[in-house]
Amino acid sequence: MTTSRKDAARRIGLLTGGGDCPGLNAVIRAVTKDALGNGIEVVGIEDGFLGLIENRTRTLDAASVSNILHQGGTVLGSSNKANPAKFAVGMNDDGTPKLADMTDVCMKHIEELGLDALIVVGGDGTMTTAAPYCDRGVNCIGVPKTIDNDLWGSDLTFGFLTATQTATDALDRVRTTAASHHRAMVVEVMGRNAGWIALQAGVASGADIILVPEIEFDLDKIAETILHRREHGKKFSVICCSEGARPVGGKQFIERIDLTSPDPIRLGGVGKMVAGEVEKRTAIESRYVVLGHVQRGGTPTAADRVLATRFGHAAMELLRKGERNRLVVMQDYKLTHIGIQEAADKQRLIEPATDPLVAAARCIGTSFGD
Ligand code: F6P
């Protein structure tokens, strides 16, 4: 991307929305430093769109983004519950949330703050939430974030590589204890409806079985694989299981439903079920571990810091070029951009029949439980 000064954003808002992930602070730093260096003021909006509803903001200066590049989380805070168009303002008698449309309130705050544009750092939920503001003439520039790597239109989102490394480290650790005790060990990883973390961490750690939402699994086949390994002298097995994986014809395992959240389903529990069934079917002692939010926390890897910095700078370049309502994405290892609304309400899932990593894993003997 090249810089041209034809557009005149002088004051921008910056928010981080949805579930946090490693690398958010690197984006905040890159956007702020780039903006300040080009004479643009940055208003940090606290806790994602919640801060826009409640008018909680603070000016970001050089000092406020100093020494945060390596920090996990987001110094601005985030929320994966606050969609202003359907904001929970109380409870109905039947226990469901009373929803109100706060879009006008947010528009008023955007005008009072004098924002020429909004930089929204988030996943599909955040891009969906940004849509009404684009429609009302606010220039929203999106930066793709999520450990799940499921944002439509981008081959890679920052946060994913760090989460994958964390999951790989955990799988490596589980492997040694599985070997010592001749057990089957199931590690449940995050990812919602996308199996990218399970696939990548499973291959990286040499997991024997990888279960992803995109390929329904058969418990008898999983048991067969484990028994076959035992017959060939391999007394332990490691199963990397995505939280969204499900048995053939079965449903995903839901851990909780939060009706105040735009995406109310929280998955969880499949790892425990798989470990129990494996033990029943093979008589091999089995255990499970749920990695959970460990994958979202901690220091971003070097690759994620670099990617987040590039994404932040690219967002500022789009603003300077006078582009409107675009989302920075990575396609074929290059940064480019798509319409921000193209990514709304969609998920990028593994295509098992054509995915090269699924093919490679199968060829080296990894089972997908199918
Ligand atoms: O989208 C990121 C993610 O960590 C998913 O992998 C997971 O299913 C979900 O968020 C968990 O959400 P919460 O932080 O609300 O428990």
XYZ file of C-alpha atoms and ligand atoms in Angstrom:
386
model
C 0.000 0.000 0.000
C 1.242 3.509 -0.733
C 0.552 6.706 1.127
C -1.335 9.672 -0.302
C -2.511 12.599 1.789
C -5.760 13.358 -0.022
C -8.013 12.314 2.862
C -8.201 14.414 5.965
C -9.030 12.300 9.023
C -7.671 14.440 11.870
C -9.160 12.655 14.861
C -9.948 8.965 15.033
C -11.526 6.582 17.539
C -9.875 3.230 18.261
C -11.587 0.260 19.912
C -10.839 -3.429 20.509
C -13.977 -5.611 20.444
C -14.878 -9.254 21.103
C -12.763 -11.811 22.947
C -9.254 -10.540 23.618
C -6.145 -12.109 22.123
C -2.384 -11.657 22.125
C -1.309 -8.853 19.773
C -4.095 -6.337 20.480
C -1.671 -3.994 22.230
C 0.694 -4.200 19.273
C -2.133 -2.898 17.028
C -3.057 -0.153 19.509
C 0.591 0.902 19.592
C 1.035 0.808 15.798
C -2.167 2.747 15.058
C -1.450 5.365 17.712
C 2.205 5.892 16.829
C 1.428 6.024 13.106
C -1.462 8.458 13.680
C 0.447 10.776 16.019
C 3.396 10.810 13.631
C 1.055 12.004 10.897
C -0.698 14.684 12.970
C -3.834 12.637 13.752
C -5.315 12.513 17.263
C -6.384 9.159 18.685
C -9.282 8.670 21.079
C -9.135 5.262 22.765
C -12.622 3.841 23.386
C -12.737 1.617 26.466
C -14.145 -1.938 26.490
C -15.071 -2.080 22.800
C -18.523 -0.869 21.757
C -19.522 -0.749 25.448
C -17.320 2.330 25.836
C -19.053 3.937 22.877
C -22.460 3.343 24.488
C -21.283 4.666 27.861
C -19.029 7.395 26.425
C -15.938 6.098 28.200
C -12.890 7.219 26.283
C -9.371 8.491 26.821
C -6.870 10.276 24.633
C -4.032 8.040 23.512
C -0.673 9.794 23.472
C 2.835 8.449 22.960
C 3.232 7.655 26.670
C 0.024 5.607 26.806
C 1.266 3.176 24.155
C 4.844 2.971 25.357
C 6.118 -0.436 26.521
C 2.944 -2.371 25.590
C 4.086 -4.157 22.406
C 4.873 -7.405 24.198
C 1.893 -7.370 26.597
C -1.052 -9.743 26.190
C -4.652 -8.537 26.495
C -5.680 -5.005 25.537
C -4.911 -1.831 27.478
C -8.225 -0.452 26.179
C -10.295 -3.357 27.516
C -12.798 -5.311 25.434
C -16.301 -6.744 25.571
C -17.868 -9.629 23.675
C -21.355 -8.727 24.908
C -21.929 -5.147 23.807
C -23.675 -4.903 20.450
C -25.262 -1.428 20.669
C -28.043 -2.482 18.264
C -29.169 -5.179 20.730
C -27.890 -4.022 24.085
C -29.073 -5.743 27.286
C -30.530 -3.029 29.548
C -32.275 -5.288 32.062
C -34.139 -8.561 32.366
C -37.655 -9.533 31.280
C -39.868 -11.515 33.677
C -39.134 -14.707 31.727
C -35.401 -14.344 32.421
C -34.478 -13.196 28.909
C -32.579 -9.905 28.543
C -34.493 -6.707 27.756
C -32.791 -5.397 24.608
C -32.553 -1.774 23.453
C -31.087 -0.181 20.322
C -28.306 2.188 21.446
C -27.078 3.057 17.947
C -28.352 6.660 18.198
C -26.574 7.071 21.535
C -23.321 5.857 19.987
C -23.769 8.144 16.973
C -24.256 11.099 19.342
C -21.033 10.197 21.180
C -19.120 9.809 17.906
C -20.281 13.301 16.860
C -19.541 14.881 20.267
C -16.067 13.346 20.245
C -15.504 14.779 16.758
C -14.322 11.466 15.302
C -13.591 11.422 11.555
C -13.225 7.633 11.534
C -13.335 4.558 13.750
C -10.649 1.880 13.743
C -12.356 -1.322 14.941
C -10.084 -4.203 15.902
C -12.068 -7.433 16.139
C -13.520 -10.581 14.639
C -16.730 -11.246 12.728
C -18.907 -10.063 15.652
C -17.121 -6.704 15.805
C -17.317 -6.238 12.020
C -21.055 -7.061 12.167
C -21.505 -4.559 15.011
C -19.729 -1.862 12.981
C -22.166 -2.159 10.048
C -24.837 0.363 11.250
C -22.164 3.048 11.685
C -20.859 2.506 8.150
C -24.487 2.852 6.951
C -24.788 6.144 8.828
C -21.702 7.667 7.236
C -19.015 6.859 9.831
C -15.881 5.595 8.135
C -15.019 2.307 9.894
C -11.694 0.634 9.138
C -11.410 -2.938 10.430
C -8.353 -4.818 11.701
C -8.779 -8.629 11.831
C -8.305 -10.226 15.245
C -9.190 -13.637 16.677
C -7.401 -16.663 18.050
C -9.954 -18.761 16.107
C -8.585 -17.593 12.706
C -12.133 -17.818 11.361
C -12.586 -14.292 10.007
C -13.988 -14.407 6.501
C -11.668 -12.938 3.840
C -8.362 -13.198 5.752
C -6.029 -16.180 5.570
C -4.587 -15.142 8.923
C -5.672 -13.077 11.923
C -3.273 -11.972 14.634
C -3.596 -13.908 17.905
C -3.992 -17.238 16.140
C -0.279 -18.045 15.949
C 0.246 -17.334 19.652
C -2.800 -19.402 20.659
C -1.580 -22.231 18.436
C 1.872 -22.096 20.043
C 0.296 -22.191 23.517
C -1.830 -25.199 22.535
C 1.218 -26.914 20.986
C 3.264 -26.413 24.168
C 0.410 -27.901 26.224
C 0.082 -30.889 23.885
C 3.841 -31.503 24.108
C 3.615 -31.531 27.908
C 0.599 -33.825 27.917
C 2.417 -36.229 25.607
C 5.207 -36.968 28.115
C 2.798 -37.797 30.937
C 0.593 -39.802 28.549
C 3.686 -41.844 27.617
C 4.760 -42.387 31.244
C 1.333 -43.680 32.279
C 0.360 -45.445 29.031
C -2.822 -43.389 28.880
C -4.997 -41.738 26.292
C -5.016 -37.981 26.854
C -7.550 -35.596 25.305
C -6.698 -31.890 25.065
C -9.705 -29.669 24.324
C -8.768 -26.451 22.528
C -10.795 -23.351 21.583
C -11.938 -22.260 18.114
C -15.760 -22.079 18.190
C -17.033 -23.606 14.929
C -13.616 -23.581 13.273
C -10.972 -26.234 13.810
C -7.917 -24.172 12.857
C -6.268 -24.199 16.315
C -6.859 -27.955 16.723
C -5.588 -28.721 13.225
C -2.456 -26.593 13.418
C -1.526 -27.420 17.042
C -2.431 -31.078 16.459
C -0.086 -31.352 13.482
C 2.647 -29.310 15.212
C 2.596 -31.576 18.281
C 2.195 -34.849 16.381
C -1.199 -35.607 17.935
C -2.410 -39.086 16.962
C -6.007 -38.008 16.517
C -7.310 -34.527 15.676
C -11.015 -33.745 16.074
C -12.369 -30.618 14.356
C -15.913 -29.264 13.952
C -15.697 -29.583 10.179
C -15.255 -33.402 10.312
C -17.782 -35.355 12.391
C -16.078 -38.070 14.426
C -16.987 -41.691 15.105
C -16.120 -42.876 18.634
C -15.630 -46.476 17.478
C -13.061 -45.321 14.894
C -11.226 -43.312 17.566
C -11.133 -46.393 19.811
C -9.943 -48.534 16.877
C -7.055 -46.127 16.177
C -5.969 -46.167 19.831
C -6.148 -49.981 20.062
C -4.280 -50.325 16.771
C -1.516 -48.132 18.136
C -1.334 -50.308 21.261
C -1.097 -53.478 19.165
C 1.915 -51.879 17.467
C 3.665 -51.100 20.742
C 2.483 -47.522 21.147
C 0.965 -47.593 24.581
C -0.250 -44.007 24.720
C -2.290 -41.720 22.464
C -2.825 -37.963 22.321
C -6.084 -36.544 20.986
C -6.296 -32.859 20.113
C -9.996 -32.009 20.230
C -11.589 -28.745 19.140
C -14.334 -27.458 21.474
C -16.725 -27.412 18.494
C -16.108 -31.029 17.398
C -19.105 -33.366 17.429
C -19.896 -37.043 16.870
C -21.521 -38.219 13.638
C -25.126 -37.057 13.640
C -24.668 -35.485 17.087
C -24.696 -31.946 18.401
C -21.951 -29.651 19.615
C -21.376 -29.575 23.381
C -22.618 -26.367 24.963
C -21.061 -25.262 28.231
C -23.217 -22.160 28.776
C -25.649 -19.859 27.027
C -25.258 -16.142 27.665
C -28.285 -14.368 26.207
C -26.720 -10.946 26.817
C -24.033 -11.794 24.253
C -24.623 -11.355 20.475
C -23.122 -14.840 20.038
C -24.738 -16.509 23.095
C -23.314 -20.039 22.769
C -20.172 -20.963 24.687
C -18.894 -24.393 23.694
C -17.223 -26.915 25.983
C -17.434 -30.456 27.318
C -16.627 -32.558 24.276
C -13.126 -33.429 25.565
C -14.531 -34.931 28.746
C -17.046 -36.987 26.766
C -14.398 -38.280 24.341
C -12.031 -39.278 27.187
C -14.859 -41.149 28.961
C -15.936 -43.003 25.832
C -12.355 -43.906 24.888
C -11.791 -45.437 28.310
C -15.068 -47.392 28.076
C -14.354 -48.708 24.592
C -10.626 -49.495 24.947
C -10.176 -50.149 28.683
C -7.206 -47.781 28.447
C -7.098 -45.233 31.233
C -7.957 -41.807 29.820
C -7.787 -38.198 31.022
C -8.770 -34.854 29.566
C -7.525 -31.270 29.844
C -9.467 -28.160 28.811
C -7.006 -25.416 27.833
C -9.639 -22.665 27.775
C -8.609 -19.050 28.200
C -4.947 -19.925 28.667
C -4.925 -19.792 24.855
C -6.144 -16.193 24.837
C -3.659 -14.832 27.350
C 0.037 -14.130 27.571
C 2.757 -12.634 25.497
C 2.226 -12.545 21.726
C 4.779 -14.424 19.630
C 7.187 -12.423 17.484
C 5.132 -13.318 14.392
C 1.930 -11.980 15.968
C 3.627 -8.753 17.089
C 4.874 -8.199 13.554
C 1.513 -9.084 11.960
C -0.397 -6.832 14.367
C 2.004 -3.957 13.691
C 1.610 -4.415 9.932
C -2.203 -4.585 10.238
C -2.283 -1.403 12.358
C -0.105 0.500 9.919
C -2.148 -0.807 6.957
C -5.347 0.490 8.582
C -3.798 3.958 8.843
C -2.641 3.766 5.222
C -6.216 3.007 4.143
C -7.421 6.089 6.017
C -4.753 8.269 4.422
C -5.725 6.976 0.987
C -9.298 8.068 1.637
C -10.634 4.506 1.603
C -13.960 3.995 3.380
C -15.354 1.057 5.329
C -12.594 -1.408 4.517
C -11.140 -4.332 6.419
C -7.415 -5.022 6.289
C -6.872 -8.698 5.413
C -4.045 -11.060 4.522
C -4.481 -13.067 1.341
C -1.728 -15.224 -0.184
C 0.792 -13.751 2.279
C 0.058 -10.179 1.137
C -1.870 -7.454 2.933
C -4.880 -6.171 1.044
C -8.406 -5.052 1.978
C -12.052 -5.987 1.470
C -15.344 -4.266 2.303
C -15.813 -4.410 6.081
C -19.350 -5.716 5.685
C -18.162 -8.640 3.554
C -16.786 -10.211 6.752
C -19.938 -9.681 8.807
C -21.925 -12.739 9.960
C -19.633 -15.225 8.199
C -16.996 -17.678 9.340
C -13.981 -19.051 7.530
C -13.970 -22.796 8.193
C -11.665 -25.648 7.210
C -12.689 -27.296 3.945
C -11.674 -30.885 4.758
C -11.797 -32.177 1.182
C -9.355 -29.595 -0.144
C -7.374 -28.323 2.830
C -3.668 -29.107 2.247
C -2.867 -29.526 5.954
C -5.703 -32.026 6.421
C -4.320 -33.937 3.421
C -0.760 -33.836 4.772
C -1.877 -34.968 8.225
C -3.847 -37.894 6.788
C -0.842 -38.926 4.679
C 1.408 -39.125 7.730
C -1.072 -41.298 9.568
C -3.022 -38.797 11.686
C -6.629 -39.795 12.269
C -9.490 -37.314 12.199
C -11.768 -39.839 13.883
C -13.725 -40.401 10.656
O -13.651 -16.304 19.800
C -12.640 -16.478 20.741
C -13.059 -17.471 21.813
O -11.964 -17.637 22.701
C -13.533 -18.823 21.289
O -12.487 -19.661 20.868
C -14.310 -19.336 22.470
O -15.278 -20.261 22.057
C -14.950 -18.081 23.016
O -14.166 -16.982 22.540
C -15.015 -18.025 24.516
O -15.699 -16.866 24.902
P -15.734 -16.307 26.402
O -14.455 -15.525 26.608
O -16.939 -15.441 26.444
O -15.800 -17.480 27.307
